[in-house]
PDB file of C-alpha atoms and ligand atoms in Angstrom:
ATOM      1  CA  MET A  18      58.989  39.217  96.351  1.00  0.00           C
ATOM      2  CA  SER A  19      56.886  38.358  93.316  1.00  0.00           C
ATOM      3  CA  LYS A  20      58.849  37.778  90.131  1.00  0.00           C
ATOM      4  CA  ASN A  21      56.665  39.689  87.762  1.00  0.00           C
ATOM      5  CA  LYS A  22      56.346  43.397  88.114  1.00  0.00           C
ATOM      6  CA  GLU A  23      54.177  44.698  85.275  1.00  0.00           C
ATOM      7  CA  GLY A  24      55.762  47.219  82.945  1.00  0.00           C
ATOM      8  CA  MET A  25      54.599  50.803  82.746  1.00  0.00           C
ATOM      9  CA  LEU A  26      52.595  52.280  79.925  1.00  0.00           C
ATOM     10  CA  ILE A  27      53.994  55.673  78.975  1.00  0.00           C
ATOM     11  CA  VAL A  28      52.534  58.096  76.470  1.00  0.00           C
ATOM     12  CA  LEU A  29      54.736  60.722  74.872  1.00  0.00           C
ATOM     13  CA  SER A  30      53.034  63.431  72.828  1.00  0.00           C
ATOM     14  CA  GLY A  31      54.260  66.660  71.364  1.00  0.00           C
ATOM     15  CA  PRO A  32      53.979  68.646  68.171  1.00  0.00           C
ATOM     16  CA  SER A  33      55.363  67.195  64.980  1.00  0.00           C
ATOM     17  CA  GLY A  34      58.936  68.549  64.914  1.00  0.00           C
ATOM     18  CA  SER A  35      59.297  68.595  68.705  1.00  0.00           C
ATOM     19  CA  GLY A  36      61.977  65.920  68.435  1.00  0.00           C
ATOM     20  CA  LYS A  37      60.056  62.927  69.772  1.00  0.00           C
ATOM     21  CA  GLY A  38      61.775  60.511  67.400  1.00  0.00           C
ATOM     22  CA  THR A  39      65.321  61.538  68.321  1.00  0.00           C
ATOM     23  CA  ILE A  40      64.569  61.538  72.020  1.00  0.00           C
ATOM     24  CA  ILE A  41      62.929  58.135  71.978  1.00  0.00           C
ATOM     25  CA  LYS A  42      65.819  56.647  69.999  1.00  0.00           C
ATOM     26  CA  SER A  43      68.297  57.865  72.592  1.00  0.00           C
ATOM     27  CA  LEU A  44      66.080  56.777  75.490  1.00  0.00           C
ATOM     28  CA  LEU A  45      65.730  53.243  74.093  1.00  0.00           C
ATOM     29  CA  GLU A  46      69.513  52.960  73.714  1.00  0.00           C
ATOM     30  CA  GLN A  47      69.873  53.781  77.392  1.00  0.00           C
ATOM     31  CA  ARG A  48      67.017  51.686  78.773  1.00  0.00           C
ATOM     32  CA  LYS A  49      66.837  48.012  78.014  1.00  0.00           C
ATOM     33  CA  ASP A  50      63.655  47.798  80.131  1.00  0.00           C
ATOM     34  CA  THR A  51      61.715  49.957  77.667  1.00  0.00           C
ATOM     35  CA  VAL A  52      60.272  49.380  74.196  1.00  0.00           C
ATOM     36  CA  LEU A  53      58.441  51.490  71.642  1.00  0.00           C
ATOM     37  CA  SER A  54      55.025  50.537  70.327  1.00  0.00           C
ATOM     38  CA  ILE A  55      54.897  50.526  66.509  1.00  0.00           C
ATOM     39  CA  SER A  56      51.711  52.151  65.244  1.00  0.00           C
ATOM     40  CA  MET A  57      49.627  51.367  62.209  1.00  0.00           C
ATOM     41  CA  THR A  58      48.943  54.218  59.780  1.00  0.00           C
ATOM     42  CA  THR A  59      47.302  54.900  56.437  1.00  0.00           C
ATOM     43  CA  ARG A  60      49.745  57.691  55.538  1.00  0.00           C
ATOM     44  CA  ASP A  61      52.415  57.107  52.888  1.00  0.00           C
ATOM     45  CA  PRO A  62      55.918  56.207  54.073  1.00  0.00           C
ATOM     46  CA  ARG A  63      58.376  59.118  54.130  1.00  0.00           C
ATOM     47  CA  PHE A  64      61.758  58.677  52.535  1.00  0.00           C
ATOM     48  CA  GLY A  65      63.757  56.156  54.573  1.00  0.00           C
ATOM     49  CA  GLU A  66      60.825  54.874  56.608  1.00  0.00           C
ATOM     50  CA  GLN A  67      60.552  51.106  56.854  1.00  0.00           C
ATOM     51  CA  GLU A  68      57.572  48.818  57.234  1.00  0.00           C
ATOM     52  CA  GLY A  69      57.403  47.397  60.755  1.00  0.00           C
ATOM     53  CA  VAL A  70      60.165  49.689  62.033  1.00  0.00           C
ATOM     54  CA  HIS A  71      58.613  53.153  61.852  1.00  0.00           C
ATOM     55  CA  TYR A  72      55.034  52.116  61.197  1.00  0.00           C
ATOM     56  CA  PHE A  73      52.910  49.326  59.817  1.00  0.00           C
ATOM     57  CA  PHE A  74      51.727  51.013  56.613  1.00  0.00           C
ATOM     58  CA  ARG A  75      48.223  49.870  55.688  1.00  0.00           C
ATOM     59  CA  THR A  76      45.303  50.820  53.403  1.00  0.00           C
ATOM     60  CA  ARG A  77      42.187  52.452  54.848  1.00  0.00           C
ATOM     61  CA  GLU A  78      40.314  49.192  54.301  1.00  0.00           C
ATOM     62  CA  GLU A  79      42.880  47.190  56.278  1.00  0.00           C
ATOM     63  CA  PHE A  80      42.897  49.802  59.034  1.00  0.00           C
ATOM     64  CA  GLU A  81      39.116  49.786  59.284  1.00  0.00           C
ATOM     65  CA  GLN A  82      39.153  46.008  59.473  1.00  0.00           C
ATOM     66  CA  THR A  83      41.481  46.217  62.500  1.00  0.00           C
ATOM     67  CA  ILE A  84      39.094  48.721  64.118  1.00  0.00           C
ATOM     68  CA  ALA A  85      36.237  46.282  63.540  1.00  0.00           C
ATOM     69  CA  ASN A  86      38.281  43.486  65.141  1.00  0.00           C
ATOM     70  CA  ASP A  87      38.954  45.602  68.283  1.00  0.00           C
ATOM     71  CA  GLY A  88      42.643  45.469  67.496  1.00  0.00           C
ATOM     72  CA  PHE A  89      43.545  48.973  68.748  1.00  0.00           C
ATOM     73  CA  LEU A  90      44.144  50.378  72.216  1.00  0.00           C
ATOM     74  CA  GLU A  91      43.251  53.700  70.551  1.00  0.00           C
ATOM     75  CA  TYR A  92      43.206  55.247  67.106  1.00  0.00           C
ATOM     76  CA  ALA A  93      42.668  58.725  65.726  1.00  0.00           C
ATOM     77  CA  GLU A  94      42.494  60.643  62.471  1.00  0.00           C
ATOM     78  CA  TYR A  95      45.228  63.203  62.072  1.00  0.00           C
ATOM     79  CA  ASN A  96      45.899  65.268  58.948  1.00  0.00           C
ATOM     80  CA  GLY A  97      43.520  63.121  56.918  1.00  0.00           C
ATOM     81  CA  ASN A  98      45.110  59.795  57.878  1.00  0.00           C
ATOM     82  CA  TYR A  99      44.382  57.152  60.440  1.00  0.00           C
ATOM     83  CA  TYR A 100      46.938  56.307  63.135  1.00  0.00           C
ATOM     84  CA  GLY A 101      46.392  53.534  65.674  1.00  0.00           C
ATOM     85  CA  THR A 102      48.110  51.610  68.470  1.00  0.00           C
ATOM     86  CA  PRO A 103      47.899  47.811  68.067  1.00  0.00           C
ATOM     87  CA  ILE A 104      46.914  46.355  71.417  1.00  0.00           C
ATOM     88  CA  ALA A 105      48.259  42.786  71.355  1.00  0.00           C
ATOM     89  CA  PRO A 106      52.019  43.463  71.548  1.00  0.00           C
ATOM     90  CA  ILE A 107      51.463  46.010  74.327  1.00  0.00           C
ATOM     91  CA  GLN A 108      49.677  43.536  76.557  1.00  0.00           C
ATOM     92  CA  ARG A 109      52.482  41.054  76.054  1.00  0.00           C
ATOM     93  CA  TRP A 110      55.279  43.547  76.792  1.00  0.00           C
ATOM     94  CA  LEU A 111      53.595  44.903  79.922  1.00  0.00           C
ATOM     95  CA  TYR A 112      53.114  41.362  81.198  1.00  0.00           C
ATOM     96  CA  GLU A 113      56.796  40.654  80.587  1.00  0.00           C
ATOM     97  CA  GLY A 114      57.668  43.668  82.745  1.00  0.00           C
ATOM     98  CA  LYS A 115      58.735  45.980  79.927  1.00  0.00           C
ATOM     99  CA  ASN A 116      57.836  49.657  79.895  1.00  0.00           C
ATOM    100  CA  VAL A 117      56.032  50.539  76.677  1.00  0.00           C
ATOM    101  CA  ILE A 118      56.197  53.977  75.079  1.00  0.00           C
ATOM    102  CA  LEU A 119      53.358  55.200  72.898  1.00  0.00           C
ATOM    103  CA  GLU A 120      54.447  58.047  70.666  1.00  0.00           C
ATOM    104  CA  ILE A 121      51.014  59.357  69.762  1.00  0.00           C
ATOM    105  CA  GLU A 122      49.148  62.607  69.243  1.00  0.00           C
ATOM    106  CA  VAL A 123      46.885  64.291  71.743  1.00  0.00           C
ATOM    107  CA  GLN A 124      43.433  62.913  70.794  1.00  0.00           C
ATOM    108  CA  GLY A 125      44.727  59.345  70.991  1.00  0.00           C
ATOM    109  CA  ALA A 126      46.638  60.045  74.212  1.00  0.00           C
ATOM    110  CA  GLU A 127      43.484  61.388  75.856  1.00  0.00           C
ATOM    111  CA  LYS A 128      41.636  58.207  74.933  1.00  0.00           C
ATOM    112  CA  VAL A 129      44.337  56.117  76.636  1.00  0.00           C
ATOM    113  CA  MET A 130      44.278  58.425  79.707  1.00  0.00           C
ATOM    114  CA  ASP A 131      40.554  57.771  80.015  1.00  0.00           C
ATOM    115  CA  LYS A 132      41.070  53.992  79.768  1.00  0.00           C
ATOM    116  CA  ARG A 133      44.178  53.440  81.891  1.00  0.00           C
ATOM    117  CA  GLU A 134      44.524  55.144  85.259  1.00  0.00           C
ATOM    118  CA  ASP A 135      48.106  53.974  85.638  1.00  0.00           C
ATOM    119  CA  LEU A 136      49.231  55.639  82.408  1.00  0.00           C
ATOM    120  CA  VAL A 137      52.301  57.881  82.686  1.00  0.00           C
ATOM    121  CA  SER A 138      51.738  60.843  80.385  1.00  0.00           C
ATOM    122  CA  ILE A 139      54.442  63.174  79.139  1.00  0.00           C
ATOM    123  CA  PHE A 140      54.125  66.157  76.816  1.00  0.00           C
ATOM    124  CA  LEU A 141      57.242  67.170  74.958  1.00  0.00           C
ATOM    125  CA  ALA A 142      57.331  70.930  74.493  1.00  0.00           C
ATOM    126  CA  VAL A 143      59.479  73.082  72.218  1.00  0.00           C
ATOM    127  CA  PRO A 144      60.938  76.415  73.305  1.00  0.00           C
ATOM    128  CA  SER A 145      58.716  78.417  70.858  1.00  0.00           C
ATOM    129  CA  MET A 146      56.501  78.182  67.766  1.00  0.00           C
ATOM    130  CA  GLU A 147      59.280  79.882  65.759  1.00  0.00           C
ATOM    131  CA  GLU A 148      61.690  77.156  66.792  1.00  0.00           C
ATOM    132  CA  LEU A 149      59.128  74.504  65.834  1.00  0.00           C
ATOM    133  CA  GLU A 150      58.653  76.038  62.367  1.00  0.00           C
ATOM    134  CA  HIS A 151      62.417  76.219  61.953  1.00  0.00           C
ATOM    135  CA  ARG A 152      62.775  72.520  62.830  1.00  0.00           C
ATOM    136  CA  LEU A 153      59.926  71.454  60.532  1.00  0.00           C
ATOM    137  CA  ARG A 154      61.373  73.378  57.584  1.00  0.00           C
ATOM    138  CA  GLY A 155      64.868  72.094  58.356  1.00  0.00           C
ATOM    139  CA  ARG A 156      63.644  68.524  58.058  1.00  0.00           C
ATOM    140  CA  GLY A 157      63.010  69.207  54.354  1.00  0.00           C
ATOM    141  CA  THR A 158      60.678  66.257  53.926  1.00  0.00           C
ATOM    142  CA  GLU A 159      57.355  68.088  53.647  1.00  0.00           C
ATOM    143  CA  THR A 160      55.645  70.646  51.443  1.00  0.00           C
ATOM    144  CA  ASP A 161      54.754  74.153  52.688  1.00  0.00           C
ATOM    145  CA  GLU A 162      51.130  73.134  52.879  1.00  0.00           C
ATOM    146  CA  VAL A 163      51.867  70.158  55.125  1.00  0.00           C
ATOM    147  CA  ILE A 164      54.123  72.316  57.314  1.00  0.00           C
ATOM    148  CA  GLU A 165      51.358  74.923  57.709  1.00  0.00           C
ATOM    149  CA  ARG A 166      48.916  72.191  58.686  1.00  0.00           C
ATOM    150  CA  ARG A 167      51.353  70.734  61.204  1.00  0.00           C
ATOM    151  CA  LEU A 168      51.909  74.157  62.787  1.00  0.00           C
ATOM    152  CA  ALA A 169      48.156  74.652  63.100  1.00  0.00           C
ATOM    153  CA  ALA A 170      47.877  71.155  64.628  1.00  0.00           C
ATOM    154  CA  ALA A 171      50.648  72.060  67.094  1.00  0.00           C
ATOM    155  CA  GLN A 172      48.716  75.172  68.234  1.00  0.00           C
ATOM    156  CA  GLN A 173      45.677  72.978  68.736  1.00  0.00           C
ATOM    157  CA  GLU A 174      47.669  70.320  70.653  1.00  0.00           C
ATOM    158  CA  LEU A 175      49.118  72.938  72.982  1.00  0.00           C
ATOM    159  CA  THR A 176      45.617  73.706  74.254  1.00  0.00           C
ATOM    160  CA  ARG A 177      45.508  70.156  75.698  1.00  0.00           C
ATOM    161  CA  VAL A 178      48.839  70.155  77.577  1.00  0.00           C
ATOM    162  CA  PHE A 179      47.028  70.438  80.907  1.00  0.00           C
ATOM    163  CA  ARG A 180      45.807  66.829  80.560  1.00  0.00           C
ATOM    164  CA  TYR A 181      49.377  65.514  80.856  1.00  0.00           C
ATOM    165  CA  GLN A 182      51.114  64.668  84.133  1.00  0.00           C
ATOM    166  CA  TYR A 183      54.538  65.863  82.988  1.00  0.00           C
ATOM    167  CA  VAL A 184      55.879  68.480  80.586  1.00  0.00           C
ATOM    168  CA  VAL A 185      59.421  68.077  79.302  1.00  0.00           C
ATOM    169  CA  LEU A 186      61.030  70.925  77.425  1.00  0.00           C
ATOM    170  CA  ASN A 187      63.141  69.770  74.509  1.00  0.00           C
ATOM    171  CA  ASP A 188      65.716  72.552  74.408  1.00  0.00           C
ATOM    172  CA  GLU A 189      68.563  70.059  74.235  1.00  0.00           C
ATOM    173  CA  VAL A 190      68.162  66.362  73.387  1.00  0.00           C
ATOM    174  CA  GLU A 191      70.287  64.757  76.113  1.00  0.00           C
ATOM    175  CA  GLN A 192      68.758  67.023  78.753  1.00  0.00           C
ATOM    176  CA  ALA A 193      65.269  66.048  77.637  1.00  0.00           C
ATOM    177  CA  VAL A 194      66.215  62.347  77.691  1.00  0.00           C
ATOM    178  CA  ALA A 195      67.630  62.741  81.210  1.00  0.00           C
ATOM    179  CA  ARG A 196      64.360  64.354  82.353  1.00  0.00           C
ATOM    180  CA  ILE A 197      62.326  61.479  80.926  1.00  0.00           C
ATOM    181  CA  ASN A 198      64.647  58.966  82.612  1.00  0.00           C
ATOM    182  CA  THR A 199      64.023  60.750  85.900  1.00  0.00           C
ATOM    183  CA  ILE A 200      60.262  60.488  85.391  1.00  0.00           C
ATOM    184  CA  ILE A 201      60.431  56.741  84.621  1.00  0.00           C
ATOM    185  CA  ASP A 202      62.679  56.032  87.607  1.00  0.00           C
ATOM    186  CA  ALA A 203      60.454  57.992  89.981  1.00  0.00           C
ATOM    187  CA  GLU A 204      57.267  56.405  88.649  1.00  0.00           C
ATOM    188  CA  ASN A 205      58.824  52.996  89.265  1.00  0.00           C
ATOM    189  CA  LEU A 206      59.144  53.880  92.949  1.00  0.00           C
ATOM    190  CA  ARG A 207      55.478  54.773  93.433  1.00  0.00           C
ATOM    191  CA  TYR A 208      53.784  52.878  96.216  1.00  0.00           C
ATOM    192  CA  SER A 209      51.077  51.699  93.826  1.00  0.00           C
ATOM    193  CA  ARG A 210      53.717  50.026  91.655  1.00  0.00           C
ATOM    194  CA  MET A 211      55.518  48.531  94.674  1.00  0.00           C
ATOM    195  CA  GLU A 212      52.445  46.997  96.261  1.00  0.00           C
ATOM    196  CA  ASN A 213      52.905  43.549  94.804  1.00  0.00           C
ATOM    197  CA  THR A 214      56.584  43.376  95.592  1.00  0.00           C
ATOM    198  CA  VAL A 215      57.394  45.101  98.878  1.00  0.00           C
ATOM    199  CA  LEU A 216      54.200  44.153 100.681  1.00  0.00           C
ATOM    200  CA  GLU A 217      54.735  40.484 100.047  1.00  0.00           C
ATOM    201  CA  VAL A 218      57.851  40.506 102.222  1.00  0.00           C
ATOM    202  CA  LYS A 219      56.660  39.029 105.510  1.00  0.00           C
TER     203      LYS A 219
HETATM  204  P1  5GP B 324      53.776  61.455  61.604  1.00  0.00           P
HETATM  205  O1  5GP B 324      52.911  61.464  60.373  1.00  0.00           O
HETATM  206  O2  5GP B 324      54.573  62.735  61.741  1.00  0.00           O
HETATM  207  O3  5GP B 324      54.626  60.220  61.706  1.00  0.00           O
HETATM  208  O4  5GP B 324      52.794  61.412  62.860  1.00  0.00           O
HETATM  209  C1  5GP B 324      51.791  62.360  63.008  1.00  0.00           C
HETATM  210  C2  5GP B 324      51.250  62.331  64.414  1.00  0.00           C
HETATM  211  O5  5GP B 324      50.595  61.083  64.657  1.00  0.00           O
HETATM  212  C3  5GP B 324      52.348  62.449  65.471  1.00  0.00           C
HETATM  213  O6  5GP B 324      51.921  63.404  66.431  1.00  0.00           O
HETATM  214  C4  5GP B 324      52.415  61.065  66.059  1.00  0.00           C
HETATM  215  O7  5GP B 324      52.784  61.127  67.411  1.00  0.00           O
HETATM  216  C5  5GP B 324      50.996  60.596  65.910  1.00  0.00           C
HETATM  217  N1  5GP B 324      50.840  59.140  65.952  1.00  0.00           N
HETATM  218  C6  5GP B 324      51.702  58.182  65.545  1.00  0.00           C
HETATM  219  N2  5GP B 324      51.206  56.964  65.791  1.00  0.00           N
HETATM  220  C7  5GP B 324      49.992  57.153  66.381  1.00  0.00           C
HETATM  221  C8  5GP B 324      48.994  56.245  66.905  1.00  0.00           C
HETATM  222  O8  5GP B 324      49.107  55.033  66.889  1.00  0.00           O
HETATM  223  N3  5GP B 324      47.872  56.821  67.432  1.00  0.00           N
HETATM  224  C9  5GP B 324      47.690  58.172  67.493  1.00  0.00           C
HETATM  225  N4  5GP B 324      46.570  58.622  68.046  1.00  0.00           N
HETATM  226  N5  5GP B 324      48.623  59.038  67.025  1.00  0.00           N
HETATM  227  C10 5GP B 324      49.749  58.530  66.487  1.00  0.00           C
END
């Protein structure tokens, strides 16, 4: 058996307010083999958000410099701000055998799908648009205008669900986490991911 099985790259998208953050937090507590990629963004930090934990907060100039240096696996503009996935840490984690989760929106996810055939793609769905609006308002961190824009973005994102391999309904957090765990475990058993291990046994 070879020692190094590469980690899996997993993209998790879903409308703002679909509960991605909560689900990922719980998933990471349960899976020591999995890490979350920290994105770079030009948006302002929300209350309680920390540099290097939630995002790397940068100016547009700094972000554009990273684009010029080929430092992103993908990047996109969303709601007037740039968001991008720094590539270097991802390469390192995958090499070390860690699964890496990208929590990114649909345009960026589609770019990664086009680049990486082995990507595992999951769309996190909410039970209804009413429920999504309720969750966004309940969060209390954004103005009405931002909420309206996020709801419109969610409608737009839903038109791209068909590009994803898996759809997980977030009706209840622990259920959704269990479904994602099932996906990761099954993906790990794919022949294409076993090739370098099982086939080496003579
Ligand atoms: P928020 O401002 O609510 O933190 O994020 C807005 C949207 O940007 C979310 O859908 C989030 O998943 C997405 N996002 C966060 N980081 C990245 C990234 O690196 N690339 C892309 N394309 N989207 C991202």
